[in-house]
Amino acid sequence: MIREDLIDDLKIKWTNIQAYLCKNGCDACLLTMDVNLYYVTGQIFNGYFYLPTEGKPLFFVKRPNGLDGENVYYVRKPEQIPDFLADLGLEMPKTLLLEGDELTYNEYVRLSGLFPSAKAGNATAMMRELRRIKTPWEIEQFRISGRLHTKTYAEIPECYRPGMIDLEFQYEIERRMRKNGSLGIFRSFGTNMDIFMGSILAGENAEAPSPFDFALGGAGVDPSCPIGANGTQLKEGTAIMVDMAGNYTAYITDMTRVFSVGRLSELTYKAHQVSIDIQHEIEAKALPGLPAAEVFTMAETIASKEGLSPYFMGTKQQAKFVGHGIGLQINELPVFTPRSKDILQEGMVFALEPKFVIPGVGAVGVENSYLVTATGVEKLTLAEENIINL
Amino acid sequence: MIREDLIDDLKIKWTNIQAYLCKNGCDACLLTMDVNLYYVTGQIFNGYFYLPTEGKPLFFVKRPNGLDGENVYYVRKPEQIPDFLADLGLEMPKTLLLEGDELTYNEYVRLSGLFPSAKAGNATAMMRELRRIKTPWEIEQFRISGRLHTKTYAEIPECYRPGMIDLEFQYEIERRMRKNGSLGIFRSFGTNMDIFMGSILAGENAEAPSPFDFALGGAGVDPSCPIGANGTQLKEGTAIMVDMAGNYTAYITDMTRVFSVGRLSELTYKAHQVSIDIQHEIEAKALPGLPAAEVFTMAETIASKEGLSPYFMGTKQQAKFVGHGIGLQINELPVFTPRSKDILQEGMVFALEPKFVIPGVGAVGVENSYLVTATGVEKLTLAEENIINL
């Protein structure tokens, strides 16, 4: 069952979990959410991953059939887990971490009932904290995603035909993504974050506020998914913001570029350049130790000094936010908001997206993904940054 | 805020919820999951829908900005809800239904803390029960999805080029789906049900067991999403099962058809015909009052009589399951399993998918979506059912 090709990577993760458990006075964690299982085993199964502070992890599998190996136990239901622990001569946990921000209420209650005398803590908080710092293997996955993301973006002009609406442009880009290896699936943290492969915003639609926690909105094509493209005609004078996922491995890069149909207003080009300037400023100053809240302040200050505050991160609804961690989900830690308590650390990977919405034209600005190194940041998304006229 | 175009439909739903609350001795429900909000308001917002047993619903909105109308209240946090109820002179609920199988544990605890003296019940169970019986407007949405789903399937042969792998075939089909209006997003109930737009299974990959609760498996292209196409070459003698979503409205139809490259084995054609025979048998007998478990038994009995049990619903991992309700999510109630307690009722919409996996060839069988009428069932997915040679 263990992915031998990933064993060194997995051991780093298990060791980090055990260190966290010890530091926080916990005896074990029990994980069952897809992304967390993938993180700790390199695969997804229907079942549970149990790791005590000392010793090896145990894998309790319901499905698929056929997994085997050391410490793999097939179960019909989680209530069998304590019996297996007892048979193995392992102590029952007195403090157990469960995925409190991910498990449904009823599932959480069921799992905490396995060890009725154990105190429960939040495994989601632990996993989100640990997942911030990427391992060497994870960084390599980002590099692969970043390269293919960049390749796809270079092909975007080929996707355009005069007279298109935003949706037509989008599904031609989606096809290029898939052709270049996009896994399709797009994961985000939180229950109400419906999105499909990314978003394209053109013209007035860029001003439409969304219910979701993404940087910008868009009305969407149907009230059942109110985000992104809405059928806007790509006519002369329109800016088209492309923010499609870099999901070419399980580790998602995030990149935004802007295209135009014909010439845009001077304000539009200025705002786009200011977004690039913000990126350069932050690239120059970002390194381990920099508070994420300062990154937000740097971006907001430049936008304000340039007189662009009314357009910064939206108009009718402005996000107090310029970036976010990325990984197995598009919205990991750290988060770049005014009140963020996160501090940049080596091995974090994040997306920075200072954007402006220009009424009647569309959204502009670039978004890049960065790896935090010992001495600064390294950009992972290398497509042309100027507005490209289609 | 209220969608006036849907007001008659929404009133049916609110009345049904109130009847359920009364019948079960509950005072109110508080809903916040996307699909449930869409169901009761015809739109998605970040916030809460509160409905007491008597009177009108209240809408507590965090985002997007700009919604207004009767009974719409903007809130920063759910803790403001009790104050609004008090200001309106409404009684605090003594029994409150919350989405216990959908909300995360921590969110559920937070919301139940709004009314500390109230007893909490399960709004997920209520919503899944009520959502089984579709309203006239919902049925019309299924008809639209069914028509566009059928149109897309008729174009599938145009997506094929000799020498393709399954993934190449799939992304050409995905493009047709989007061109014909697929919303892209694919919703399922349950936390660990990752899938992207549907699945294509060809050759030996049809035997690969999956961790997910879908009818068949497939290894998938990456361990982070172990379902469906895996890069199988579409060579002579391969059956290709196409089970791509009918998500052309918020209400998803489900349909499976099979294509071949060249001639398949006689066993393969026989199994496919038996699947069609099973569908005909069930179409002839299905009507309100028929237990869902009997539908499973009918299918299994025919498969067994034809000597096809070893291939029925998989080989290495066989699903004890032949169909499921459909709606805003792909896996609604009723469920067609041996132990299902569901009974067919007028207005239910379900997908029936008796399938066979033939080792070395692929998966065969058809899947159709049906509406239960007063006197029988009406098929909503009308694409050609025989195996089509590409």
mmCIF file of N, CA, C and O in Angstrom, chain B residues 257-292:
data_model
loop_
_atom_site.group_PDB
_atom_site.id
_atom_site.type_symbol
_atom_site.label_atom_id
_atom_site.label_comp_id
_atom_site.label_asym_id
_atom_site.label_seq_id
_atom_site.Cartn_x
_atom_site.Cartn_y
_atom_site.Cartn_z
ATOM 1 N N ARG B 257 -23.444 5.516 -22.306
ATOM 2 C CA ARG B 257 -23.515 4.810 -23.577
ATOM 3 C C ARG B 257 -22.161 4.183 -23.859
ATOM 4 O O ARG B 257 -21.152 4.592 -23.274
ATOM 5 N N VAL B 258 -22.159 3.202 -24.748
ATOM 6 C CA VAL B 258 -20.918 2.470 -25.017
ATOM 7 C C VAL B 258 -20.545 2.579 -26.490
ATOM 8 O O VAL B 258 -21.413 2.496 -27.367
ATOM 9 N N PHE B 259 -19.262 2.758 -26.732
ATOM 10 C CA PHE B 259 -18.715 2.845 -28.080
ATOM 11 C C PHE B 259 -17.642 1.763 -28.219
ATOM 12 O O PHE B 259 -17.128 1.272 -27.215
ATOM 13 N N SER B 260 -17.364 1.386 -29.441
ATOM 14 C CA SER B 260 -16.332 0.350 -29.618
ATOM 15 C C SER B 260 -15.369 0.760 -30.706
ATOM 16 O O SER B 260 -15.699 1.550 -31.593
ATOM 17 N N VAL B 261 -14.163 0.201 -30.597
ATOM 18 C CA VAL B 261 -13.211 0.285 -31.697
ATOM 19 C C VAL B 261 -13.163 -1.111 -32.294
ATOM 20 O O VAL B 261 -12.633 -2.043 -31.695
ATOM 21 N N GLY B 262 -13.807 -1.253 -33.427
ATOM 22 C CA GLY B 262 -13.865 -2.559 -34.079
ATOM 23 C C GLY B 262 -14.854 -3.480 -33.385
ATOM 24 O O GLY B 262 -15.687 -3.045 -32.583
ATOM 25 N N ARG B 263 -14.712 -4.755 -33.698
ATOM 26 C CA ARG B 263 -15.645 -5.778 -33.227
ATOM 27 C C ARG B 263 -15.247 -6.229 -31.820
ATOM 28 O O ARG B 263 -14.067 -6.415 -31.532
ATOM 29 N N LEU B 264 -16.236 -6.423 -30.948
ATOM 30 C CA LEU B 264 -15.990 -6.893 -29.580
ATOM 31 C C LEU B 264 -16.375 -8.363 -29.477
ATOM 32 O O LEU B 264 -16.964 -8.927 -30.403
ATOM 33 N N SER B 265 -16.096 -8.971 -28.327
ATOM 34 C CA SER B 265 -16.434 -10.385 -28.151
ATOM 35 C C SER B 265 -17.947 -10.566 -28.042
ATOM 36 O O SER B 265 -18.677 -9.630 -27.683
ATOM 37 N N GLU B 266 -18.415 -11.757 -28.333
ATOM 38 C CA GLU B 266 -19.856 -12.040 -28.265
ATOM 39 C C GLU B 266 -20.392 -11.821 -26.848
ATOM 40 O O GLU B 266 -21.489 -11.311 -26.653
ATOM 41 N N LEU B 267 -19.602 -12.240 -25.849
ATOM 42 C CA LEU B 267 -19.998 -12.030 -24.448
ATOM 43 C C LEU B 267 -20.265 -10.554 -24.170
ATOM 44 O O LEU B 267 -21.203 -10.189 -23.444
ATOM 45 N N THR B 268 -19.446 -9.707 -24.770
ATOM 46 C CA THR B 268 -19.581 -8.268 -24.548
ATOM 47 C C THR B 268 -20.922 -7.759 -25.097
ATOM 48 O O THR B 268 -21.654 -7.030 -24.418
ATOM 49 N N TYR B 269 -21.244 -8.165 -26.336
ATOM 50 C CA TYR B 269 -22.520 -7.718 -26.915
ATOM 51 C C TYR B 269 -23.703 -8.285 -26.127
ATOM 52 O O TYR B 269 -24.710 -7.617 -25.920
ATOM 53 N N LYS B 270 -23.542 -9.532 -25.684
ATOM 54 C CA LYS B 270 -24.628 -10.155 -24.917
ATOM 55 C C LYS B 270 -24.872 -9.368 -23.622
ATOM 56 O O LYS B 270 -26.009 -9.038 -23.278
ATOM 57 N N ALA B 271 -23.787 -9.067 -22.915
ATOM 58 C CA ALA B 271 -23.929 -8.346 -21.640
ATOM 59 C C ALA B 271 -24.579 -6.994 -21.872
ATOM 60 O O ALA B 271 -25.443 -6.550 -21.100
ATOM 61 N N HIS B 272 -24.187 -6.316 -22.937
ATOM 62 C CA HIS B 272 -24.779 -5.007 -23.224
ATOM 63 C C HIS B 272 -26.282 -5.146 -23.473
ATOM 64 O O HIS B 272 -27.086 -4.360 -22.970
ATOM 65 N N GLN B 273 -26.642 -6.173 -24.229
ATOM 66 C CA GLN B 273 -28.073 -6.384 -24.510
ATOM 67 C C GLN B 273 -28.832 -6.716 -23.232
ATOM 68 O O GLN B 273 -29.973 -6.273 -23.049
ATOM 69 N N VAL B 274 -28.211 -7.472 -22.342
ATOM 70 C CA VAL B 274 -28.880 -7.804 -21.073
ATOM 71 C C VAL B 274 -29.113 -6.531 -20.257
ATOM 72 O O VAL B 274 -30.148 -6.374 -19.611
ATOM 73 N N SER B 275 -28.164 -5.607 -20.297
ATOM 74 C CA SER B 275 -28.375 -4.327 -19.602
ATOM 75 C C SER B 275 -29.603 -3.614 -20.174
ATOM 76 O O SER B 275 -30.440 -3.098 -19.423
ATOM 77 N N ILE B 276 -29.727 -3.617 -21.504
ATOM 78 C CA ILE B 276 -30.904 -2.985 -22.138
ATOM 79 C C ILE B 276 -32.171 -3.744 -21.741
ATOM 80 O O ILE B 276 -33.207 -3.133 -21.425
ATOM 81 N N ASP B 277 -32.090 -5.060 -21.704
ATOM 82 C CA ASP B 277 -33.254 -5.865 -21.297
ATOM 83 C C ASP B 277 -33.665 -5.532 -19.857
ATOM 84 O O ASP B 277 -34.855 -5.450 -19.549
ATOM 85 N N ILE B 278 -32.680 -5.392 -18.996
ATOM 86 C CA ILE B 278 -32.974 -5.035 -17.594
ATOM 87 C C ILE B 278 -33.704 -3.690 -17.555
ATOM 88 O O ILE B 278 -34.711 -3.524 -16.859
ATOM 89 N N GLN B 279 -33.199 -2.739 -18.304
ATOM 90 C CA GLN B 279 -33.850 -1.420 -18.367
ATOM 91 C C GLN B 279 -35.307 -1.568 -18.822
ATOM 92 O O GLN B 279 -36.215 -0.964 -18.241
ATOM 93 N N HIS B 280 -35.538 -2.365 -19.858
ATOM 94 C CA HIS B 280 -36.910 -2.529 -20.376
ATOM 95 C C HIS B 280 -37.815 -3.169 -19.329
ATOM 96 O O HIS B 280 -38.958 -2.752 -19.141
ATOM 97 N N GLU B 281 -37.300 -4.189 -18.671
ATOM 98 C CA GLU B 281 -38.071 -4.888 -17.634
ATOM 99 C C GLU B 281 -38.469 -3.911 -16.521
ATOM 100 O O GLU B 281 -39.618 -3.884 -16.080
ATOM 101 N N ILE B 282 -37.515 -3.114 -16.102
ATOM 102 C CA ILE B 282 -37.793 -2.170 -15.009
ATOM 103 C C ILE B 282 -38.702 -1.038 -15.493
ATOM 104 O O ILE B 282 -39.641 -0.646 -14.794
ATOM 105 N N GLU B 283 -38.478 -0.558 -16.712
ATOM 106 C CA GLU B 283 -39.387 0.450 -17.278
ATOM 107 C C GLU B 283 -40.826 -0.056 -17.278
ATOM 108 O O GLU B 283 -41.764 0.702 -17.025
ATOM 109 N N ALA B 284 -40.996 -1.340 -17.567
ATOM 110 C CA ALA B 284 -42.349 -1.903 -17.663
ATOM 111 C C ALA B 284 -43.004 -2.022 -16.289
ATOM 112 O O ALA B 284 -44.231 -1.957 -16.177
ATOM 113 N N LYS B 285 -42.201 -2.196 -15.250
ATOM 114 C CA LYS B 285 -42.779 -2.463 -13.919
ATOM 115 C C LYS B 285 -42.701 -1.286 -12.955
ATOM 116 O O LYS B 285 -43.379 -1.293 -11.917
ATOM 117 N N ALA B 286 -41.855 -0.319 -13.268
ATOM 118 C CA ALA B 286 -41.668 0.781 -12.305
ATOM 119 C C ALA B 286 -42.876 1.706 -12.295
ATOM 120 O O ALA B 286 -43.353 2.136 -13.335
ATOM 121 N N LEU B 287 -43.359 1.988 -11.103
ATOM 122 C CA LEU B 287 -44.419 2.990 -10.907
ATOM 123 C C LEU B 287 -44.494 3.295 -9.422
ATOM 124 O O LEU B 287 -43.856 2.610 -8.621
ATOM 125 N N PRO B 288 -45.215 4.352 -9.066
ATOM 126 C CA PRO B 288 -45.257 4.690 -7.638
ATOM 127 C C PRO B 288 -45.663 3.477 -6.798
ATOM 128 O O PRO B 288 -46.572 2.725 -7.167
ATOM 129 N N GLY B 289 -44.965 3.276 -5.697
ATOM 130 C CA GLY B 289 -45.244 2.147 -4.819
ATOM 131 C C GLY B 289 -44.222 1.034 -4.909
ATOM 132 O O GLY B 289 -44.102 0.211 -3.993
ATOM 133 N N LEU B 290 -43.460 0.983 -5.994
ATOM 134 C CA LEU B 290 -42.454 -0.084 -6.134
ATOM 135 C C LEU B 290 -41.253 0.201 -5.228
ATOM 136 O O LEU B 290 -40.667 1.273 -5.276
ATOM 137 N N PRO B 291 -40.879 -0.766 -4.390
ATOM 138 C CA PRO B 291 -39.689 -0.558 -3.549
ATOM 139 C C PRO B 291 -38.405 -0.516 -4.388
ATOM 140 O O PRO B 291 -38.240 -1.308 -5.315
ATOM 141 N N ALA B 292 -37.527 0.408 -4.032
ATOM 142 C CA ALA B 292 -36.252 0.536 -4.740
ATOM 143 C C ALA B 292 -35.432 -0.749 -4.631
ATOM 144 O O ALA B 292 -34.719 -1.120 -5.563
#
